[in-house]
Coordinates of C-alpha atoms in Angstrom, one line a residue:
X1 CA 46.9 34.4 -25.3
X2 CA 44.6 35.7 -22.7
X3 CA 41.8 33.4 -23.9
X4 CA 44.1 30.4 -23.5
X5 CA 45.0 31.5 -19.9
X6 CA 41.3 31.8 -19.0
X7 CA 40.6 28.3 -20.4
X8 CA 43.6 26.8 -18.5
X9 CA 42.3 28.5 -15.4
X10 CA 38.8 27.1 -15.9
X11 CA 40.2 23.6 -16.5
X12 CA 42.3 23.9 -13.3
X13 CA 39.3 25.0 -11.3
X14 CA 37.2 22.1 -12.7
X15 CA 40.0 19.6 -12.0
X16 CA 40.4 20.9 -8.5
X17 CA 36.7 20.6 -7.9
X18 CA 36.5 17.1 -9.2
X19 CA 39.6 16.1 -7.1
X20 CA 38.1 17.7 -4.0
X21 CA 34.8 15.8 -4.5
X22 CA 36.6 12.6 -5.0
X23 CA 38.9 12.8 -2.0
X24 CA 36.0 14.1 0.1
X25 CA 34.0 11.0 -0.8
X26 CA 36.9 8.7 -0.1
X27 CA 37.5 10.4 3.2
X28 CA 33.9 10.3 4.2
X29 CA 33.7 6.6 3.3
X30 CA 36.9 5.9 5.3
X31 CA 35.7 7.9 8.3
X32 CA 32.3 6.2 8.5
X33 CA 33.9 2.8 8.0
X34 CA 35.9 3.4 11.2
X35 CA 32.9 4.8 13.1
X36 CA 30.6 1.9 12.2
X37 CA 33.0 -1.0 12.4
X38 CA 31.4 -2.3 15.7
X39 CA 28.0 -2.9 14.0
X40 CA 27.4 -6.4 12.8
X41 CA 26.7 -7.1 9.1
X42 CA 27.5 -9.2 6.1
X43 CA 30.9 -9.3 4.5
X44 CA 31.1 -7.3 1.3
X45 CA 33.3 -6.5 -1.6
X46 CA 36.0 -3.8 -1.1
X47 CA 34.9 -1.9 -4.2
X48 CA 31.2 -2.8 -4.7
X49 CA 30.1 -3.4 -1.2
X50 CA 26.9 -5.7 -1.1
X51 CA 26.0 -5.0 -4.7
X52 CA 26.9 -8.6 -5.8
X53 CA 24.5 -10.0 -3.1
X54 CA 21.7 -7.7 -4.3
X55 CA 22.3 -8.8 -7.9
X56 CA 21.5 -12.4 -7.2
X57 CA 18.1 -14.2 -7.9
X58 CA 16.8 -13.7 -4.4
X59 CA 14.7 -10.5 -4.1
X60 CA 16.4 -7.8 -2.2
X61 CA 13.5 -7.7 0.3
X62 CA 14.2 -11.4 1.2
X63 CA 18.0 -10.8 1.4
X64 CA 17.4 -7.9 3.9
X65 CA 15.1 -10.0 6.0
X66 CA 17.7 -12.9 6.1
X67 CA 20.4 -10.5 7.2
X68 CA 18.1 -9.1 9.9
X69 CA 17.4 -12.6 11.2
X70 CA 21.2 -13.3 11.2
X71 CA 22.7 -10.1 12.4
X72 CA 19.9 -8.5 14.5
X73 CA 17.7 -5.4 14.3
X74 CA 20.6 -3.0 13.5
X75 CA 23.3 -4.0 11.0
X76 CA 25.7 -2.3 8.6
X77 CA 26.2 -2.7 4.9
X78 CA 27.9 -0.6 2.2
X79 CA 26.9 0.1 -1.4
X80 CA 30.0 1.4 -3.2
X81 CA 31.1 4.3 -1.0
X82 CA 27.7 4.7 0.8
X83 CA 27.6 3.3 4.3
X84 CA 24.1 2.2 5.4
X85 CA 22.7 1.3 8.8
X86 CA 19.7 -1.0 8.3
X87 CA 17.1 -0.8 11.0
X88 CA 14.3 -3.4 11.7
X89 CA 13.8 -2.6 15.4
X90 CA 10.2 -1.2 15.6
X91 CA 10.9 1.6 18.1
X92 CA 13.9 3.0 16.2
X93 CA 12.2 2.5 12.9
X94 CA 9.2 4.5 14.1
X95 CA 11.4 7.2 15.4
X96 CA 13.2 7.5 12.1
X97 CA 9.9 7.7 10.1
X98 CA 8.8 10.6 12.4
X99 CA 11.8 12.8 11.9
X100 CA 11.9 13.6 8.2
X101 CA 13.0 17.2 8.7
X102 CA 16.2 16.1 10.3
X103 CA 16.8 12.8 8.4
X104 CA 14.9 13.4 5.1
X105 CA 14.3 10.9 2.3
X106 CA 17.4 10.1 0.3
X107 CA 16.8 12.0 -3.0
X108 CA 19.7 10.3 -4.7
X109 CA 17.7 7.0 -4.6
X110 CA 14.6 8.6 -5.9
X111 CA 15.6 11.0 -8.6
X112 CA 15.3 8.3 -11.2
X113 CA 11.6 8.0 -10.5
X114 CA 11.2 11.7 -11.5
X115 CA 12.1 10.7 -15.1
X116 CA 8.7 9.0 -15.2
X117 CA 6.7 12.0 -14.3
X118 CA 8.7 14.9 -15.9
X119 CA 10.5 15.2 -19.2
X120 CA 14.0 15.2 -17.9
X121 CA 13.4 14.3 -14.3
X122 CA 13.7 18.0 -13.3
X123 CA 10.6 18.2 -11.1
X124 CA 10.4 16.1 -7.9
X125 CA 6.9 14.9 -6.9
X126 CA 5.1 14.4 -3.6
X127 CA 6.7 11.0 -3.3
X128 CA 10.3 12.1 -4.2
X129 CA 10.6 15.7 -3.0
X130 CA 12.4 16.8 0.2
X131 CA 10.2 17.3 3.2
X132 CA 11.7 20.8 3.7
X133 CA 10.8 21.9 0.2
X134 CA 8.1 24.6 0.0
X135 CA 6.4 22.8 -2.9
X136 CA 6.2 19.5 -1.0
X137 CA 4.6 21.3 2.0
X138 CA 2.2 23.2 -0.1
X139 CA 1.1 20.2 -2.2
X140 CA 0.9 17.8 0.8
X141 CA -1.2 20.3 2.7
X142 CA -3.4 21.0 -0.3
X143 CA -4.3 17.4 -1.3
X144 CA -4.6 15.8 2.1
X145 CA -8.2 16.9 2.6
X146 CA -9.2 15.0 -0.6
X147 CA -8.6 11.8 1.4
X148 CA -10.6 12.8 4.5
X149 CA -13.3 10.4 5.6
X150 CA -16.0 12.6 4.3
X151 CA -14.5 13.1 0.9
X152 CA -13.5 9.4 0.6
X153 CA -17.0 8.3 1.3
X154 CA -18.2 10.5 -1.6
X155 CA -16.1 8.3 -3.9
X156 CA -17.5 5.0 -2.6
X157 CA -20.1 4.8 -5.5
X158 CA -17.3 4.9 -8.0
X159 CA -15.5 2.1 -6.3
X160 CA -18.6 0.0 -6.2
X161 CA -19.4 0.7 -9.9
X162 CA -15.9 -0.3 -11.0
X163 CA -16.2 -3.5 -8.9
X164 CA -19.5 -4.3 -10.6
X165 CA -17.7 -3.9 -14.0
X166 CA -15.0 -6.2 -12.7
X167 CA -17.5 -8.8 -11.7
X168 CA -19.1 -8.5 -15.2
X169 CA -15.7 -9.1 -16.7
X170 CA -15.2 -12.3 -14.6
X171 CA -18.6 -13.6 -15.6
X172 CA -18.0 -12.9 -19.3
X173 CA -14.4 -14.3 -19.3
X174 CA -15.1 -17.2 -17.0
X175 CA -14.2 -20.5 -18.7
X176 CA -11.8 -23.4 -18.0
X177 CA -8.9 -21.1 -18.8
X178 CA -7.5 -19.2 -15.8
X179 CA -7.7 -15.4 -15.6
X180 CA -4.8 -13.1 -14.6
X181 CA -6.3 -11.6 -11.5
X182 CA -3.3 -9.3 -11.0
X183 CA -4.0 -7.6 -14.3
X184 CA -7.7 -7.4 -13.6
X185 CA -7.2 -5.8 -10.2
X186 CA -4.7 -3.4 -11.7
X187 CA -7.4 -2.4 -14.2
X188 CA -10.0 -1.9 -11.4
X189 CA -7.6 0.2 -9.4
X190 CA -6.8 2.3 -12.5
X191 CA -10.5 3.0 -12.9
X192 CA -10.9 3.9 -9.3
X193 CA -8.0 6.5 -9.4
X194 CA -9.5 8.0 -12.6
X195 CA -13.0 8.3 -11.4
X196 CA -12.5 9.1 -7.7
X197 CA -9.6 11.3 -8.2
X198 CA -10.2 13.1 -11.5
X199 CA -13.8 12.1 -12.6
X200 CA -12.2 10.4 -15.7
X201 CA -13.4 7.0 -16.7
X202 CA -10.3 5.2 -17.9
X203 CA -12.6 2.3 -19.1
X204 CA -10.2 -0.4 -17.7
X205 CA -13.0 -2.6 -16.4
X206 CA -15.3 -1.9 -19.3
X207 CA -13.5 -4.1 -21.8
X208 CA -10.5 -6.4 -22.3
X209 CA -10.2 -5.3 -25.9
X210 CA -6.6 -4.7 -26.7
X211 CA -7.5 -1.6 -28.7
X212 CA -9.5 0.0 -25.8
X213 CA -8.4 3.3 -24.1
X214 CA -7.6 1.3 -20.9
X215 CA -5.5 -1.2 -22.7
X216 CA -3.6 1.6 -24.3
X217 CA -3.1 3.2 -20.9
X218 CA -1.7 0.0 -19.5
X219 CA 0.4 -0.5 -22.7
X220 CA 1.9 2.9 -22.1
X221 CA 2.4 2.6 -18.3
X222 CA 4.0 -0.8 -18.0
X223 CA 6.9 -0.1 -20.4
X224 CA 7.5 3.3 -18.8
X225 CA 7.8 1.6 -15.4
X226 CA 10.1 -1.0 -16.8
X227 CA 12.4 1.7 -18.2
X228 CA 12.5 3.4 -14.8
X229 CA 13.4 0.0 -13.1
X230 CA 16.2 -0.4 -15.6
X231 CA 17.5 3.0 -14.9
X232 CA 17.5 2.2 -11.1
X233 CA 19.7 -0.8 -11.9
X234 CA 22.0 1.2 -14.3
X235 CA 22.4 4.9 -13.4
X236 CA 24.2 5.6 -16.7
X237 CA 21.5 3.9 -18.9
X238 CA 19.9 7.2 -20.0
X239 CA 23.2 8.4 -21.5
X240 CA 23.5 5.2 -23.7
X241 CA 21.5 6.9 -26.5
X242 CA 23.2 4.7 -29.2
X243 CA 21.3 1.7 -27.9
X244 CA 17.9 1.0 -29.5
X245 CA 16.3 -0.3 -26.2
X246 CA 17.3 2.9 -24.4
X247 CA 15.7 5.1 -27.1
X248 CA 12.6 2.9 -26.9
X249 CA 12.6 3.3 -23.2
X250 CA 12.9 7.1 -23.5
X251 CA 9.9 7.0 -25.8
X252 CA 7.8 5.0 -23.3
X253 CA 8.5 7.6 -20.6
X254 CA 7.4 10.4 -23.0
X255 CA 4.3 8.4 -23.8
X256 CA 3.3 8.1 -20.2
X257 CA 3.9 11.8 -19.6
X258 CA 1.8 12.6 -22.7
X259 CA -1.0 10.4 -21.4
X260 CA -0.9 12.3 -18.1
X261 CA -0.8 15.7 -19.7
X262 CA -3.8 14.7 -21.9
X263 CA -5.8 13.9 -18.7
X264 CA -4.7 17.2 -17.2
X265 CA -5.9 19.2 -20.2
X266 CA -9.3 17.4 -20.1
X267 CA -9.7 18.3 -16.4
X268 CA -8.7 21.9 -17.0
X269 CA -10.8 22.4 -20.1
X270 CA -14.1 20.8 -18.8
X271 CA -16.4 21.6 -16.0
X272 CA -14.7 22.4 -12.7
X273 CA -14.1 19.1 -10.9
X274 CA -16.2 18.3 -7.9
X275 CA -14.9 19.9 -4.7
X276 CA -14.2 16.6 -3.0
X277 CA -12.0 15.2 -5.7
X278 CA -8.2 15.1 -5.8
X279 CA -8.3 17.1 -9.1
X280 CA -10.1 20.0 -7.3
X281 CA -7.7 20.0 -4.4
X282 CA -4.6 19.8 -6.6
X283 CA -5.8 22.6 -8.9
X284 CA -6.4 24.7 -5.9
X285 CA -2.9 24.5 -4.5
X286 CA -1.1 27.9 -4.7
X287 CA 2.5 28.2 -6.0
X288 CA 4.4 29.1 -2.9
X289 CA 6.7 31.4 -4.9
X290 CA 4.1 33.2 -7.1
X291 CA 0.9 32.8 -5.2
X292 CA -0.8 31.7 -8.5
X293 CA -1.8 28.3 -9.7
X294 CA 0.9 25.5 -10.0
X295 CA 2.5 25.3 -13.4
X296 CA 1.3 22.7 -15.8
X297 CA 4.6 20.8 -15.6
X298 CA 4.3 20.5 -11.8
X299 CA 0.6 19.5 -12.0
X300 CA 1.4 16.8 -14.6
X301 CA 4.3 15.5 -12.4
X302 CA 1.9 15.1 -9.4
X303 CA -0.9 13.5 -11.4
X304 CA 1.6 11.1 -12.9
X305 CA 2.9 10.0 -9.4
X306 CA -0.7 9.7 -8.0
X307 CA -1.7 7.3 -10.8
X308 CA 1.5 5.2 -10.4
X309 CA 1.2 5.1 -6.6
X310 CA -2.5 4.5 -6.7
X311 CA -3.2 1.7 -9.1
X312 CA 0.1 -0.2 -8.9
X313 CA 0.1 -0.7 -5.2
X314 CA -3.6 -1.5 -4.6
X315 CA -3.8 -3.8 -7.6
X316 CA -0.8 -5.9 -6.6
X317 CA -1.9 -6.0 -2.9
X318 CA -5.3 -7.5 -3.9
X319 CA -3.6 -10.1 -6.1
X320 CA -1.3 -11.2 -3.2
X321 CA -4.3 -11.6 -0.9
X322 CA -6.2 -13.8 -3.5
X323 CA -3.1 -16.0 -3.7
X324 CA -2.7 -16.3 0.1
X325 CA -6.4 -17.1 0.7
X326 CA -6.3 -19.7 -2.1
X327 CA -3.7 -21.5 -0.1
X328 CA -5.7 -21.4 3.1
X329 CA -9.3 -22.8 2.7
X330 CA -10.2 -22.1 6.3
X331 CA -9.4 -18.4 5.9
X332 CA -11.7 -18.3 2.9
X333 CA -14.4 -20.1 4.9
X334 CA -14.1 -17.5 7.6
X335 CA -14.5 -14.7 5.1
X336 CA -17.5 -16.3 3.6
X337 CA -19.1 -16.9 6.9
X338 CA -18.7 -13.2 7.7
X339 CA -20.2 -12.2 4.4
X340 CA -23.0 -14.6 4.8
X341 CA -23.9 -13.1 8.3
X342 CA -24.1 -9.7 6.6
X343 CA -26.3 -11.0 3.8
X344 CA -23.6 -10.4 1.2
X345 CA -22.8 -14.0 0.1
X346 CA -24.3 -15.9 -2.9
X347 CA -26.0 -19.0 -1.5
X348 CA -28.7 -21.3 -2.9
X349 CA -31.2 -19.5 -0.8
X350 CA -29.7 -16.1 -1.7
X351 CA -28.7 -16.2 -5.4
X352 CA -28.7 -12.4 -5.7
X353 CA -27.3 -10.9 -2.5
X354 CA -27.3 -7.2 -1.8
X355 CA -24.3 -5.1 -2.7
X356 CA -21.8 -4.1 -0.1
X357 CA -22.4 -0.6 1.4
X358 CA -20.0 1.8 2.9
X359 CA -21.4 1.0 6.3
X360 CA -20.7 -2.7 5.8
X361 CA -16.9 -2.1 5.6
X362 CA -16.5 -1.5 9.3
X363 CA -18.4 -4.8 10.0
X364 CA -16.2 -7.0 7.9
X365 CA -13.6 -7.4 10.6
X366 CA -12.2 -10.8 9.5
X367 CA -11.8 -9.6 5.9
X368 CA -9.9 -6.6 7.3
X369 CA -7.7 -8.9 9.4
X370 CA -6.9 -11.0 6.3
X371 CA -6.0 -7.8 4.3
X372 CA -3.7 -6.6 7.1
X373 CA -2.0 -10.0 7.3
X374 CA -1.6 -10.1 3.5
X375 CA 0.0 -6.7 3.5
X376 CA 2.3 -7.8 6.3
X377 CA 3.6 -10.7 4.3
X378 CA 3.7 -8.8 1.0
X379 CA 4.0 -5.1 1.5
X380 CA 4.0 -3.8 -2.0
X381 CA 6.7 -1.2 -1.2
X382 CA 8.7 -3.9 0.5
X383 CA 12.1 -2.3 0.0
X384 CA 11.0 0.5 2.4
X385 CA 12.6 3.9 2.7
X386 CA 16.1 5.3 3.1
X387 CA 16.9 8.4 5.1
X388 CA 20.1 10.4 5.0
X389 CA 21.8 12.2 7.9
X390 CA 23.1 15.3 6.3
X391 CA 23.5 17.6 9.3
X392 CA 25.8 16.2 12.0
X393 CA 26.8 13.1 13.9
X394 CA 23.8 12.2 16.1
X395 CA 22.4 9.7 18.5
X396 CA 18.9 8.2 18.1
X397 CA 17.1 5.4 19.9
X398 CA 17.5 7.0 23.3
X399 CA 21.1 7.9 22.7
X400 CA 22.1 4.3 22.0
X401 CA 22.3 4.3 18.2
X402 CA 25.1 6.4 16.6
X403 CA 24.5 7.7 13.1
X404 CA 27.5 9.6 11.7
X405 CA 27.0 12.5 9.3
X406 CA 26.5 11.3 5.8
X407 CA 25.4 7.8 6.7
X408 CA 22.1 6.4 5.2
X409 CA 19.6 4.7 7.4
X410 CA 17.5 2.1 5.7
X411 CA 14.1 0.9 7.1
X412 CA 13.2 -2.2 4.9
X413 CA 9.5 -2.5 5.3
X414 CA 9.3 -6.2 4.4
X415 CA 12.0 -7.1 6.8
X416 CA 10.4 -5.2 9.7
X417 CA 7.1 -6.9 9.0
X418 CA 8.6 -10.4 8.6
X419 CA 11.6 -10.7 10.8
X420 CA 11.4 -13.3 13.6
X421 CA 12.5 -10.8 16.3
X422 CA 9.2 -8.8 15.7
X423 CA 6.7 -11.5 15.1
X424 CA 5.7 -15.1 16.2
X425 CA 5.7 -17.4 13.3
X426 CA 6.3 -14.6 10.8
X427 CA 6.2 -16.8 7.7
X428 CA 2.7 -18.0 8.5
X429 CA -0.5 -16.4 7.1
X430 CA -2.5 -15.9 10.2
X431 CA -5.3 -13.3 10.0
X432 CA -6.3 -14.1 13.6
X433 CA -3.1 -12.4 14.9
X434 CA -4.9 -9.1 14.2
X435 CA -7.7 -9.9 16.6
X436 CA -5.4 -8.6 19.4
X437 CA -5.8 -4.9 20.1
X438 CA -2.7 -2.9 19.0
X439 CA -1.3 -5.8 17.0
X440 CA 0.5 -3.3 14.7
X441 CA 2.7 -2.3 17.6
X442 CA 5.7 -4.2 18.9
X443 CA 4.7 -6.7 21.6
X444 CA 8.4 -7.1 22.6
X445 CA 10.7 -4.7 24.5
X446 CA 12.7 -4.1 21.4
X447 CA 16.4 -3.4 21.0
X448 CA 16.5 -0.4 23.3
X449 CA 13.9 -0.7 26.1
X450 CA 13.5 2.5 28.2
X451 CA 14.8 0.8 31.3
X452 CA 18.0 -0.3 29.6
X453 CA 21.1 1.8 30.5
X454 CA 22.8 3.7 27.7
X455 CA 25.7 2.2 25.8
X456 CA 27.5 5.5 26.1
X457 CA 28.0 7.1 29.5
X458 CA 28.0 10.6 28.0
X459 CA 25.2 10.2 25.5
X460 CA 23.4 13.3 24.2
X461 CA 19.9 11.9 24.9
X462 CA 18.6 11.7 28.4
X463 CA 15.5 11.9 30.6
X464 CA 13.3 14.9 30.7
X465 CA 11.8 16.3 33.9
X466 CA 8.7 14.3 33.6
X467 CA 10.6 11.0 33.3
X468 CA 10.2 10.5 29.6
X469 CA 13.2 9.1 27.8
X470 CA 14.2 11.3 24.9
X471 CA 16.8 11.1 22.2
X472 CA 19.2 13.6 20.7
X473 CA 16.3 15.3 18.9
X474 CA 14.1 15.6 21.9
X475 CA 11.7 12.9 20.7
X476 CA 9.7 10.9 23.2
X477 CA 10.7 7.2 23.1
X478 CA 8.4 5.8 25.7
X479 CA 5.8 4.8 23.2
X480 CA 5.7 1.4 21.4
X481 CA 7.2 1.2 18.0
X482 CA 5.2 0.1 15.0
X483 CA 6.1 -3.3 13.4
X484 CA 3.4 -2.9 10.7
X485 CA 3.3 0.1 8.4
X486 CA 2.6 -0.9 4.7
X487 CA 1.7 2.7 4.1
X488 CA 4.8 4.0 5.8
X489 CA 4.4 6.1 8.9
X490 CA 4.9 9.7 10.1
X491 CA 4.7 12.9 8.1
X492 CA 5.7 11.1 4.9
X493 CA 3.1 8.3 5.1
X494 CA 0.9 7.5 2.1
X495 CA -1.5 10.4 1.7
X496 CA -4.0 8.3 -0.3
X497 CA -4.1 5.2 2.0
X498 CA -7.7 5.8 3.0
X499 CA -8.8 5.4 -0.6
X500 CA -6.6 2.3 -1.0
X501 CA -8.1 0.7 2.1
X502 CA -11.7 1.4 1.0
X503 CA -11.0 0.1 -2.5
X504 CA -9.4 -3.1 -1.3
X505 CA -12.1 -3.9 1.3
X506 CA -15.0 -3.2 -1.1
X507 CA -13.5 -5.0 -4.1
X508 CA -12.5 -8.1 -2.2
X509 CA -15.8 -8.3 -0.3
X510 CA -17.7 -8.2 -3.7
X511 CA -15.3 -10.7 -5.2
X512 CA -15.6 -13.3 -2.4
X513 CA -19.3 -12.7 -2.3
X514 CA -19.6 -14.2 -5.8
X515 CA -16.5 -16.3 -6.5
X516 CA -13.8 -18.6 -5.1
X517 CA -10.4 -18.4 -6.6
X518 CA -8.0 -21.3 -7.2
X519 CA -4.3 -20.9 -8.2
X520 CA -3.8 -22.2 -11.7
X521 CA -1.4 -25.1 -12.2
X522 CA 0.7 -23.0 -14.7
X523 CA 1.8 -20.8 -11.7
X524 CA 3.8 -23.7 -10.3
X525 CA 2.2 -23.7 -6.9
X526 CA 3.5 -21.6 -4.0
X527 CA 7.1 -22.3 -5.1
X528 CA 6.4 -21.0 -8.6
X529 CA 4.7 -17.9 -7.2
X530 CA 7.6 -17.1 -4.9
X531 CA 10.1 -17.7 -7.7
X532 CA 8.2 -15.1 -9.8
X533 CA 8.2 -12.5 -7.0
X534 CA 9.6 -9.3 -8.5
X535 CA 10.9 -6.4 -6.4
X536 CA 11.7 -3.0 -7.8
X537 CA 9.3 0.0 -7.5
X538 CA 6.7 -2.4 -6.1
X539 CA 6.5 -6.1 -5.1
X540 CA 4.6 -7.8 -7.9
X541 CA 4.1 -11.3 -9.4
X542 CA 6.2 -11.0 -12.5
X543 CA 4.1 -13.7 -14.3
X544 CA 0.8 -12.3 -13.2
X545 CA -1.6 -14.2 -10.8
X546 CA -3.3 -16.8 -13.0
X547 CA -6.4 -18.2 -11.1
X548 CA -9.4 -20.2 -11.9
X549 CA -12.5 -18.2 -11.0
X550 CA -15.3 -20.4 -9.7
X551 CA -18.8 -19.1 -9.0
X552 CA -20.5 -19.6 -5.6
X553 CA -23.2 -22.3 -5.8
X554 CA -26.7 -21.0 -6.3

């Protein structure tokens, strides 16, 4: 009898907890709906919010941009019960990205990604963890020196060697048939991460043999990423174990994790990695709780996310640039002229030009502008980032933007970098726009210029004694906001961006020194490329980037 009473009591407590959570969620949704009713935004379903609009054929990045053009730099949407303020104003977006301790990354949107790097998604990584977590702080501080200018320069030889192998693949595979440059650049980026970060040759640019180690790595990684994307779209997918495709997806995740753990074991069992490498810095991080080395599980989680973030983003970025330049012959001519001036271009009088050096990279200014413009039009993490206000109702943007407690704030990177309010002729590929100093900063006063009076007479923000406008958090708002941040910005920016920039500049310089690239007819022209644009973890060409590779005349 007593046992029955205990069970009844437990069931009652559980039911009360569920009921409380349910009504608290409904109340929060209703409260924030009232507080945000004055913000413009698209109409949405009473139950689903804007999910039907996101489920259409148009990529979510393009949908967000269209709404920003229609409703302005701050607008309101709802996903189920979650209210979201979308921000494309550069000053406010920059402020949000610099305040992660107050408005941290939305863990709920990232926890699915953890299933790629840990068995049951129990260990967050540097990308998904909270800024206030002691492990995030320790790992970020520990690995950041691996990407210092001095250490990055030490990895240049590996970048150049992998690019040489890529050129050899192009020469060997060159024929009338087009080559998938997206796949080839992914392979080159995979090799760079392996060699520069872990002194491990993945062999991705050594052979296109389907039985090679590199092809096996790609064969493991791509299905694992696809399973993660499916879980983003279906939060309950992992529980549908009776479905064959779900079980296969689970196996692909385990396969990726086994591959990463194999790399970790090789790093740990061999000679100590060189001091400048990512492996050495990661192995040197001390567990903030024990003072000893990080556990194997945590190390594997971090290595898994570094590989994903490294080769996926850089490879796709290179492919998008090759596509854009193929549609703009004058841009290619300008790149070639710059390479020729540095003695790097294949010409009849120079059939065997010298290889690019690390010192050359700073001289290739037009190529750098083309890369920046390509990453503006196609930022590979185009969906951006979401931050959640968990603490209290607050004002940001100089006390003029009200963010209620519990509301998400979304900074969609693609929209910020392509919306008409931030750029002149935003849909045009114009590398020359980067010749202006400070082009990455907003050239317009923005939504909340410092001279503009507050919307609220009794707003928490104000003006400090030295005349600087501050917000509710005491942040200086007198500086220009950034309208270009493909590597994000603030304390949560991409820790490995220096390596990505060096890799892209070196690889593209070598490619254009020897070859010209023409979009294959089977891609369907620009319309076909845009129709195949795929947005999930990254912005990628879902059908690859098939191109004819034509050697420079000698």
